[in-house]
Amino acid sequence: MKHLHFDSIGGASGDMILAALLDLGVSREDLQHQLTGLPIGPFEIEVNSISDRGLHGTRVNVHVPSHEHTHGSADHSQPQVHPPHRGLIEIRALIDGSQLSASVKAASLRVFRRLAEAEAHVHGTTPDQVHFHEVGAVDAIIDIVGACLGLERLGVAGVSVGPLPLGHGTVVCAHGILPVPAPATVELLKGFTVAPTDEPFELVTPTGAALLTTCKTLETFPPGSRILKVGQGFGHRTLNGRPNVLRAMLMESDSVAADADGCPATDTCLVLECNLDDLTPELTGSLMKRLLDAGALDVFLTPVQMKKQRPGILLTVLCRPEQRPTMLDLIFRESTTFGIREYPVQRTVLERRHESVETPFGRVRVKIGRWQGSDITVSPEYEDCRRAAESAGVSVRAVYEAALIRNVECGRKKS
């Protein structure tokens, strides 16, 4: 399976993460096309090659005509003029209203939610009352959503993050002069390994911390991993004693475990479930959406016959062990249950990747599952098929079947 390891030499910011993914081969044109669907106004992603202290990589600038400036790896290094502040509700609305895939929407909202929770804790308020300043700007939204889209394009099954270097001093932002690391950054990095440096700058920004800590699923890369590609994303500030670079290593580990069945390696997940007989359909649907937005791997409902002959539903949530507190909180707050059952399970997941194919109705992404060295299952992305069908005036099924046929044809050409 493919996984990504972030090695932070000079720090981590949203644009450095995005630059590292682009340096790994994520298409700038694809990102620009997909992100243009966000209702945030015009922007341009500029990608430049750069060398620093003998290292070569990529630097990203997001140009926004309405408040033109070059954002750097220290988001708060100097006062800047931004458009009106956006809150979590506004950002959720603009992401939900886009044409991005469901997985990219969910991943992006998890990052913003985690950032809002950190800001709320620091300022003594609630996540929905937080109004982002620097992070609410167009360039920061592009960094976060673009990074989540880039991770999807790479088709990685897991992300690990090495120790994060911290600078010292003070930083100027919308709240005034704050210590380095910024309070929100410190809150986000609780429980994560950090390393002190002599750099008098903000090395890890709240945006960078939110992205890395939200996307991290592995403590380290698996033993026996092979490095496939290396991407290096550069920040804009020149540091005193180190290159201002974030390295991303795309790695692959053997997908076949050493058991008698020859099955791929498994990971451990957690199942949370409860029976409900007095929750309205509207609230049930809202609960499912909130659980998925918070990062649940799967949520589903099963009809059950409960005590006193009452028809009800069994709510089942599949999540990662570290997501347990968030999921429990949502279920208790958003449902009528008095208790939740939980137990660990193991799952086996096909290695997967995303590719795009040209159909007579437009471009469609397909998800390909790989088993023991062979591609065995293909699934066109529904949202792409739906949009193409609406535009061409044909059925979704016609687009779906055309994508499958085109994928087979592309496979023959490659072989």
Short mmCIF file of C-alpha atoms in Angstrom, two decimals:
data_model
loop_
_atom_site.label_atom_id
_atom_site.label_comp_id
_atom_site.label_asym_id
_atom_site.label_seq_id
_atom_site.Cartn_x
_atom_site.Cartn_y
_atom_site.Cartn_z
CA MET A 1 0.00 0.00 0.00
CA LYS A 2 1.10 3.57 -0.64
CA HIS A 3 1.59 5.97 2.22
CA LEU A 4 3.09 9.42 2.66
CA HIS A 5 5.64 10.49 5.25
CA PHE A 6 6.20 14.18 6.00
CA ASP A 7 9.69 15.09 7.18
CA SER A 8 9.73 18.68 8.43
CA ILE A 9 13.17 20.26 8.16
CA GLY A 10 12.25 23.93 8.04
CA GLY A 11 8.70 23.77 9.36
CA ALA A 12 5.24 23.24 7.92
CA SER A 13 2.64 25.59 6.48
CA GLY A 14 -0.29 25.16 4.14
CA ASP A 15 1.62 26.35 1.07
CA MET A 16 4.65 24.18 1.90
CA ILE A 17 2.44 21.08 2.17
CA LEU A 18 0.73 21.93 -1.12
CA ALA A 19 4.11 22.57 -2.77
CA ALA A 20 5.47 19.21 -1.59
CA LEU A 21 2.46 17.39 -3.08
CA LEU A 22 2.88 19.25 -6.37
CA ASP A 23 6.58 18.36 -6.36
CA LEU A 24 5.54 14.71 -6.01
CA GLY A 25 3.65 14.96 -9.28
CA VAL A 26 0.16 16.20 -8.43
CA SER A 27 -1.03 18.19 -11.45
CA ARG A 28 -1.22 21.96 -11.02
CA GLU A 29 -3.73 22.18 -13.86
CA ASP A 30 -5.95 19.56 -12.22
CA LEU A 31 -5.84 21.40 -8.89
CA GLN A 32 -6.59 24.73 -10.54
CA HIS A 33 -9.52 23.22 -12.45
CA GLN A 34 -11.02 21.42 -9.45
CA LEU A 35 -10.57 24.29 -6.99
CA THR A 36 -12.00 26.87 -9.39
CA GLY A 37 -15.38 25.36 -8.49
CA LEU A 38 -15.11 26.81 -4.99
CA PRO A 39 -17.26 29.97 -4.73
CA ILE A 40 -14.37 32.15 -3.52
CA GLY A 41 -13.67 34.32 -6.56
CA PRO A 42 -10.77 34.28 -9.02
CA PHE A 43 -7.32 33.03 -8.07
CA GLU A 44 -4.25 31.58 -9.74
CA ILE A 45 -1.94 28.85 -8.43
CA GLU A 46 1.64 29.66 -9.43
CA VAL A 47 4.25 26.90 -9.17
CA ASN A 48 7.98 27.68 -9.28
CA SER A 49 11.11 25.55 -9.05
CA ILE A 50 13.56 26.65 -6.37
CA SER A 51 16.90 25.64 -4.86
CA ASP A 52 18.06 26.37 -1.32
CA ARG A 53 21.26 25.13 0.32
CA GLY A 54 21.73 22.51 -2.38
CA LEU A 55 18.16 21.18 -2.24
CA HIS A 56 15.78 21.50 -5.18
CA GLY A 57 12.00 21.56 -4.98
CA THR A 58 8.81 23.55 -5.51
CA ARG A 59 7.39 26.77 -4.12
CA VAL A 60 3.73 27.78 -4.45
CA ASN A 61 2.12 31.20 -4.66
CA VAL A 62 -1.64 31.70 -4.69
CA HIS A 63 -2.46 34.97 -6.45
CA VAL A 64 -5.78 36.56 -5.51
CA PRO A 65 -6.60 39.78 -7.43
CA SER A 66 -8.80 41.16 -4.64
CA HIS A 67 -5.95 41.15 -2.08
CA GLU A 68 -2.80 40.49 -4.04
CA HIS A 69 0.12 39.30 -1.97
CA THR A 70 2.49 36.38 -1.82
CA HIS A 71 1.72 34.24 1.17
CA GLY A 72 4.61 32.56 2.86
CA SER A 73 5.38 29.71 5.20
CA ALA A 74 4.84 32.00 8.15
CA ASP A 75 1.19 32.94 7.74
CA HIS A 76 1.34 35.54 10.50
CA SER A 77 4.76 37.05 9.92
CA GLN A 78 3.42 40.50 9.12
CA PRO A 79 0.07 42.31 9.02
CA GLN A 80 -1.84 41.74 5.80
CA VAL A 81 -5.11 42.89 4.32
CA HIS A 82 -7.66 40.13 3.85
CA PRO A 83 -11.28 39.94 2.76
CA PRO A 84 -14.03 39.75 5.40
CA HIS A 85 -13.43 37.04 7.98
CA ARG A 86 -15.09 33.68 7.39
CA GLY A 87 -16.38 31.41 10.12
CA LEU A 88 -16.68 27.64 10.15
CA ILE A 89 -20.30 27.85 8.99
CA GLU A 90 -19.37 29.97 5.95
CA ILE A 91 -16.44 27.74 5.04
CA ARG A 92 -18.59 24.62 5.40
CA ALA A 93 -21.16 26.16 3.07
CA LEU A 94 -18.66 27.03 0.35
CA ILE A 95 -17.04 23.57 0.48
CA ASP A 96 -20.39 21.75 0.52
CA GLY A 97 -21.50 23.88 -2.42
CA SER A 98 -18.52 22.90 -4.56
CA GLN A 99 -18.23 20.05 -7.06
CA LEU A 100 -15.36 18.36 -5.19
CA SER A 101 -15.60 14.67 -4.35
CA ALA A 102 -17.27 13.68 -1.09
CA SER A 103 -13.96 12.43 0.33
CA VAL A 104 -12.15 15.72 -0.37
CA LYS A 105 -15.03 17.71 1.11
CA ALA A 106 -15.01 15.57 4.26
CA ALA A 107 -11.22 15.75 4.65
CA SER A 108 -11.17 19.53 4.16
CA LEU A 109 -13.97 20.06 6.67
CA ARG A 110 -12.15 17.88 9.22
CA VAL A 111 -9.11 20.16 8.95
CA PHE A 112 -11.18 23.33 9.34
CA ARG A 113 -13.16 21.79 12.20
CA ARG A 114 -9.97 20.83 14.05
CA LEU A 115 -8.58 24.31 13.51
CA ALA A 116 -11.81 25.89 14.76
CA GLU A 117 -11.76 23.70 17.86
CA ALA A 118 -8.18 24.79 18.62
CA GLU A 119 -8.99 28.47 18.12
CA ALA A 120 -12.13 28.12 20.24
CA HIS A 121 -10.15 26.55 23.08
CA VAL A 122 -7.55 29.32 22.96
CA HIS A 123 -10.08 32.17 22.86
CA GLY A 124 -12.69 30.69 25.20
CA THR A 125 -15.53 30.34 22.70
CA THR A 126 -17.18 27.63 20.56
CA PRO A 127 -16.01 26.33 17.15
CA ASP A 128 -19.03 27.76 15.32
CA GLN A 129 -18.35 31.21 16.80
CA VAL A 130 -14.73 31.28 15.64
CA HIS A 131 -14.06 33.66 12.76
CA PHE A 132 -10.88 32.78 10.92
CA HIS A 133 -8.60 35.65 9.97
CA GLU A 134 -5.54 34.55 7.99
CA VAL A 135 -6.97 31.04 7.58
CA GLY A 136 -10.24 32.40 6.22
CA ALA A 137 -8.44 34.09 3.33
CA VAL A 138 -8.70 32.65 -0.17
CA ASP A 139 -5.07 31.53 -0.32
CA ALA A 140 -5.33 29.57 2.94
CA ILE A 141 -8.57 27.90 1.78
CA ILE A 142 -6.78 26.89 -1.42
CA ASP A 143 -3.88 25.50 0.64
CA ILE A 144 -6.13 23.33 2.82
CA VAL A 145 -8.58 22.08 0.21
CA GLY A 146 -5.78 21.73 -2.36
CA ALA A 147 -3.71 19.61 0.03
CA CYS A 148 -6.68 17.31 0.72
CA LEU A 149 -7.29 17.02 -3.02
CA GLY A 150 -3.61 16.31 -3.62
CA LEU A 151 -3.61 13.49 -1.06
CA GLU A 152 -6.60 11.95 -2.81
CA ARG A 153 -4.87 12.20 -6.18
CA LEU A 154 -1.80 10.38 -4.81
CA GLY A 155 -4.02 7.53 -3.62
CA VAL A 156 -2.25 7.08 -0.28
CA ALA A 157 -3.71 4.77 2.35
CA GLY A 158 -1.96 6.43 5.30
CA VAL A 159 0.03 9.48 6.40
CA SER A 160 2.83 9.71 8.97
CA VAL A 161 4.54 12.83 10.30
CA GLY A 162 8.02 13.19 11.79
CA PRO A 163 8.98 15.58 14.62
CA LEU A 164 7.98 19.19 13.94
CA PRO A 165 10.55 21.97 14.54
CA LEU A 166 9.43 24.98 16.53
CA GLY A 167 10.78 28.51 16.36
CA HIS A 168 10.64 31.18 19.06
CA GLY A 169 9.92 34.87 19.47
CA THR A 170 6.72 36.73 18.61
CA VAL A 171 4.43 37.01 15.62
CA VAL A 172 2.01 39.71 14.45
CA CYS A 173 -1.46 38.59 13.39
CA ALA A 174 -5.08 39.76 13.50
CA HIS A 175 -5.17 39.29 17.29
CA GLY A 176 -2.07 41.44 17.78
CA ILE A 177 1.36 40.28 18.95
CA LEU A 178 1.42 36.63 19.99
CA PRO A 179 4.19 34.26 21.11
CA VAL A 180 5.78 31.75 18.75
CA PRO A 181 4.56 29.07 18.33
CA ALA A 182 1.12 30.68 18.06
CA PRO A 183 -1.37 29.57 20.75
CA ALA A 184 -3.56 27.75 18.21
CA THR A 185 -0.50 25.92 16.87
CA VAL A 186 0.44 24.76 20.37
CA GLU A 187 -3.11 23.53 20.95
CA LEU A 188 -3.08 21.61 17.65
CA LEU A 189 0.29 20.00 18.38
CA LYS A 190 -0.70 18.55 21.76
CA GLY A 191 0.37 14.91 21.78
CA PHE A 192 2.67 15.28 18.76
CA THR A 193 6.47 15.15 18.79
CA VAL A 194 8.18 18.54 18.43
CA ALA A 195 11.80 19.71 18.41
CA PRO A 196 13.25 23.09 19.52
CA THR A 197 15.33 25.22 17.14
CA ASP A 198 17.29 28.47 17.27
CA GLU A 199 15.19 30.01 14.50
CA PRO A 200 13.47 33.25 15.65
CA PHE A 201 10.55 32.67 13.30
CA GLU A 202 7.20 30.92 13.16
CA LEU A 203 8.13 27.58 11.56
CA VAL A 204 4.87 25.67 11.98
CA THR A 205 1.73 27.69 11.25
CA PRO A 206 -1.78 26.88 12.47
CA THR A 207 -2.75 25.88 8.92
CA GLY A 208 0.22 23.53 8.61
CA ALA A 209 -0.37 22.07 12.07
CA ALA A 210 -4.07 21.51 11.37
CA LEU A 211 -3.37 19.75 8.07
CA LEU A 212 -0.64 17.45 9.35
CA THR A 213 -2.28 16.51 12.65
CA THR A 214 -5.65 15.87 10.99
CA CYS A 215 -4.29 13.82 8.10
CA LYS A 216 -1.88 11.76 10.21
CA THR A 217 -3.03 8.13 10.50
CA LEU A 218 0.28 6.33 11.22
CA GLU A 219 2.84 6.83 13.97
CA THR A 220 5.62 6.12 11.47
CA PHE A 221 5.98 4.53 8.08
CA PRO A 222 5.65 0.70 8.11
CA PRO A 223 8.79 -1.47 8.33
CA GLY A 224 10.12 -2.56 4.96
CA SER A 225 8.72 0.48 3.17
CA ARG A 226 10.21 1.45 -0.19
CA ILE A 227 10.59 5.09 -1.21
CA LEU A 228 8.90 5.68 -4.57
CA LYS A 229 9.22 9.46 -4.95
CA VAL A 230 10.30 12.46 -2.91
CA GLY A 231 8.67 15.89 -3.07
CA GLN A 232 10.11 19.01 -1.47
CA GLY A 233 7.96 22.02 -0.70
CA PHE A 234 9.74 25.29 0.07
CA GLY A 235 8.49 28.17 2.17
CA HIS A 236 9.09 31.84 1.40
CA ARG A 237 11.26 32.87 4.34
CA THR A 238 15.04 32.38 4.41
CA LEU A 239 15.98 30.68 7.68
CA ASN A 240 19.28 31.13 9.49
CA GLY A 241 20.57 27.62 9.90
CA ARG A 242 18.47 25.27 7.78
CA PRO A 243 16.64 25.09 4.46
CA ASN A 244 13.02 26.17 4.72
CA VAL A 245 11.68 22.95 3.25
CA LEU A 246 9.10 20.28 4.02
CA ARG A 247 9.93 16.89 2.53
CA ALA A 248 7.20 14.44 1.55
CA MET A 249 8.22 10.86 0.82
CA LEU A 250 5.77 8.71 -1.14
CA MET A 251 6.37 5.17 0.05
CA GLU A 252 5.07 1.70 -0.61
CA SER A 253 4.96 -1.30 1.68
CA ASP A 254 4.22 -4.90 0.79
CA SER A 255 0.48 -5.33 0.47
CA VAL A 256 0.69 -9.05 1.22
CA ALA A 257 0.87 -10.08 4.86
CA ALA A 258 2.75 -13.12 6.11
CA ASP A 259 -0.30 -15.25 6.82
CA ALA A 260 -1.50 -18.47 5.28
CA ASP A 261 -4.25 -16.80 3.28
CA GLY A 262 -1.95 -14.29 1.62
CA CYS A 263 -4.23 -11.41 2.62
CA PRO A 264 -3.05 -7.79 2.65
CA ALA A 265 -2.00 -6.31 5.96
CA THR A 266 -4.90 -5.23 8.12
CA ASP A 267 -5.48 -2.21 10.30
CA THR A 268 -7.48 -1.93 13.50
CA CYS A 269 -10.66 0.11 13.60
CA LEU A 270 -13.37 0.70 16.16
CA VAL A 271 -17.08 -0.06 15.79
CA LEU A 272 -19.54 2.09 17.76
CA GLU A 273 -23.21 1.15 17.72
CA CYS A 274 -26.48 1.87 19.46
CA ASN A 275 -30.18 1.10 19.00
CA LEU A 276 -32.56 4.00 18.42
CA ASP A 277 -36.36 3.95 18.38
CA ASP A 278 -37.28 7.58 19.04
CA LEU A 279 -35.03 9.64 16.75
CA THR A 280 -36.79 11.37 13.87
CA PRO A 281 -35.63 10.70 10.28
CA GLU A 282 -34.49 14.33 9.94
CA LEU A 283 -32.26 14.11 13.02
CA THR A 284 -31.00 10.68 11.97
CA GLY A 285 -29.89 12.04 8.60
CA SER A 286 -28.22 15.01 10.27
CA LEU A 287 -26.36 12.72 12.68
CA MET A 288 -25.06 10.55 9.83
CA LYS A 289 -23.78 13.59 7.96
CA ARG A 290 -22.06 15.05 11.00
CA LEU A 291 -20.35 11.74 11.79
CA LEU A 292 -19.05 11.45 8.22
CA ASP A 293 -17.96 15.10 8.19
CA ALA A 294 -16.04 14.45 11.41
CA GLY A 295 -14.06 11.69 9.70
CA ALA A 296 -15.94 8.44 10.35
CA LEU A 297 -14.81 5.73 7.93
CA ASP A 298 -18.39 4.56 7.47
CA VAL A 299 -21.83 5.14 8.97
CA PHE A 300 -24.89 3.01 8.24
CA LEU A 301 -28.35 2.19 9.57
CA THR A 302 -29.94 -1.26 9.95
CA PRO A 303 -33.65 -1.86 10.69
CA VAL A 304 -34.10 -3.78 13.97
CA GLN A 305 -37.00 -4.96 16.12
CA MET A 306 -36.47 -3.65 19.65
CA LYS A 307 -38.01 -4.40 23.03
CA LYS A 308 -41.74 -3.88 23.49
CA GLN A 309 -42.10 -4.79 19.80
CA ARG A 310 -40.91 -1.35 18.68
CA PRO A 311 -39.36 -0.98 15.22
CA GLY A 312 -36.07 0.88 15.42
CA ILE A 313 -32.69 1.32 13.80
CA LEU A 314 -29.20 0.14 14.64
CA LEU A 315 -26.69 2.97 14.14
CA THR A 316 -23.24 1.62 13.30
CA VAL A 317 -20.14 3.82 13.06
CA LEU A 318 -16.73 2.62 11.85
CA CYS A 319 -13.86 4.88 12.88
CA ARG A 320 -10.19 4.94 13.80
CA PRO A 321 -9.35 4.41 17.50
CA GLU A 322 -8.09 7.98 17.89
CA GLN A 323 -11.44 9.30 16.62
CA ARG A 324 -13.36 7.64 19.48
CA PRO A 325 -13.83 10.76 21.68
CA THR A 326 -15.18 12.83 18.78
CA MET A 327 -17.58 10.11 17.63
CA LEU A 328 -18.88 9.39 21.14
CA ASP A 329 -19.48 13.09 21.71
CA LEU A 330 -21.42 13.46 18.46
CA ILE A 331 -23.59 10.39 19.04
CA PHE A 332 -24.48 11.36 22.61
CA ARG A 333 -25.17 14.99 21.73
CA GLU A 334 -27.04 14.41 18.47
CA SER A 335 -29.07 11.28 19.28
CA THR A 336 -31.39 10.04 22.03
CA THR A 337 -29.33 7.02 23.07
CA PHE A 338 -28.38 6.36 26.70
CA GLY A 339 -25.46 4.09 25.84
CA ILE A 340 -23.06 3.08 23.08
CA ARG A 341 -21.53 -0.35 22.49
CA GLU A 342 -17.99 -0.45 21.15
CA TYR A 343 -15.53 -3.10 20.04
CA PRO A 344 -12.35 -3.26 17.94
CA VAL A 345 -12.35 -4.88 14.51
CA GLN A 346 -9.76 -5.53 11.85
CA ARG A 347 -10.32 -4.61 8.22
CA THR A 348 -8.51 -5.48 5.02
CA VAL A 349 -8.43 -2.72 2.41
CA LEU A 350 -7.47 -2.95 -1.24
CA GLU A 351 -4.65 -0.72 -2.39
CA ARG A 352 -6.37 2.00 -4.38
CA ARG A 353 -5.54 4.80 -6.76
CA HIS A 354 -7.47 7.43 -8.75
CA GLU A 355 -7.15 8.00 -12.48
CA SER A 356 -9.08 10.17 -14.94
CA VAL A 357 -10.50 8.99 -18.26
CA GLU A 358 -11.98 10.93 -21.17
CA THR A 359 -15.50 9.82 -22.12
CA PRO A 360 -17.80 11.12 -24.89
CA PHE A 361 -19.55 13.06 -22.11
CA GLY A 362 -16.52 14.59 -20.42
CA ARG A 363 -13.72 13.72 -18.01
CA VAL A 364 -14.52 11.22 -15.25
CA ARG A 365 -12.36 10.02 -12.37
CA VAL A 366 -12.27 6.31 -11.61
CA LYS A 367 -11.16 4.55 -8.43
CA ILE A 368 -9.13 1.39 -9.03
CA GLY A 369 -8.64 -1.35 -6.42
CA ARG A 370 -5.54 -3.55 -6.53
CA TRP A 371 -5.18 -7.06 -5.05
CA GLN A 372 -1.96 -9.08 -5.01
CA GLY A 373 -0.40 -7.13 -7.85
CA SER A 374 -3.45 -6.97 -10.13
CA ASP A 375 -6.20 -4.41 -10.68
CA ILE A 376 -9.42 -6.24 -9.81
CA THR A 377 -12.12 -3.60 -9.36
CA VAL A 378 -12.95 -0.24 -10.92
CA SER A 379 -15.53 2.29 -9.76
CA PRO A 380 -16.26 5.57 -11.58
CA GLU A 381 -16.80 8.52 -9.22
CA TYR A 382 -20.55 9.09 -8.96
CA GLU A 383 -20.38 12.89 -8.68
CA ASP A 384 -18.31 13.12 -11.87
CA CYS A 385 -20.78 10.86 -13.66
CA ARG A 386 -23.76 12.85 -12.41
CA ARG A 387 -22.29 16.19 -13.50
CA ALA A 388 -21.34 14.84 -16.92
CA ALA A 389 -24.79 13.29 -17.36
CA GLU A 390 -26.56 16.54 -16.48
CA SER A 391 -24.34 18.52 -18.84
CA ALA A 392 -24.78 16.09 -21.75
CA GLY A 393 -28.45 15.34 -21.15
CA VAL A 394 -27.93 11.59 -20.81
CA SER A 395 -28.42 9.08 -18.02
CA VAL A 396 -25.88 8.65 -15.23
CA ARG A 397 -25.72 4.98 -16.18
CA ALA A 398 -24.59 5.89 -19.72
CA VAL A 399 -21.70 7.96 -18.36
CA TYR A 400 -20.84 5.26 -15.80
CA GLU A 401 -20.62 2.56 -18.47
CA ALA A 402 -18.65 4.82 -20.83
CA ALA A 403 -16.10 5.46 -18.07
CA LEU A 404 -15.69 1.72 -17.47
CA ILE A 405 -15.20 1.05 -21.19
CA ARG A 406 -12.72 3.88 -21.53
CA ASN A 407 -10.77 2.67 -18.51
CA VAL A 408 -10.41 -0.77 -20.12
CA GLU A 409 -9.22 0.83 -23.36
CA CYS A 410 -6.65 2.94 -21.51
CA GLY A 411 -5.43 -0.17 -19.70
CA ARG A 412 -4.87 -1.98 -23.00
CA LYS A 413 -2.86 0.92 -24.40
CA LYS A 414 -0.61 0.98 -21.33
CA SER A 415 0.03 -2.76 -21.54
#
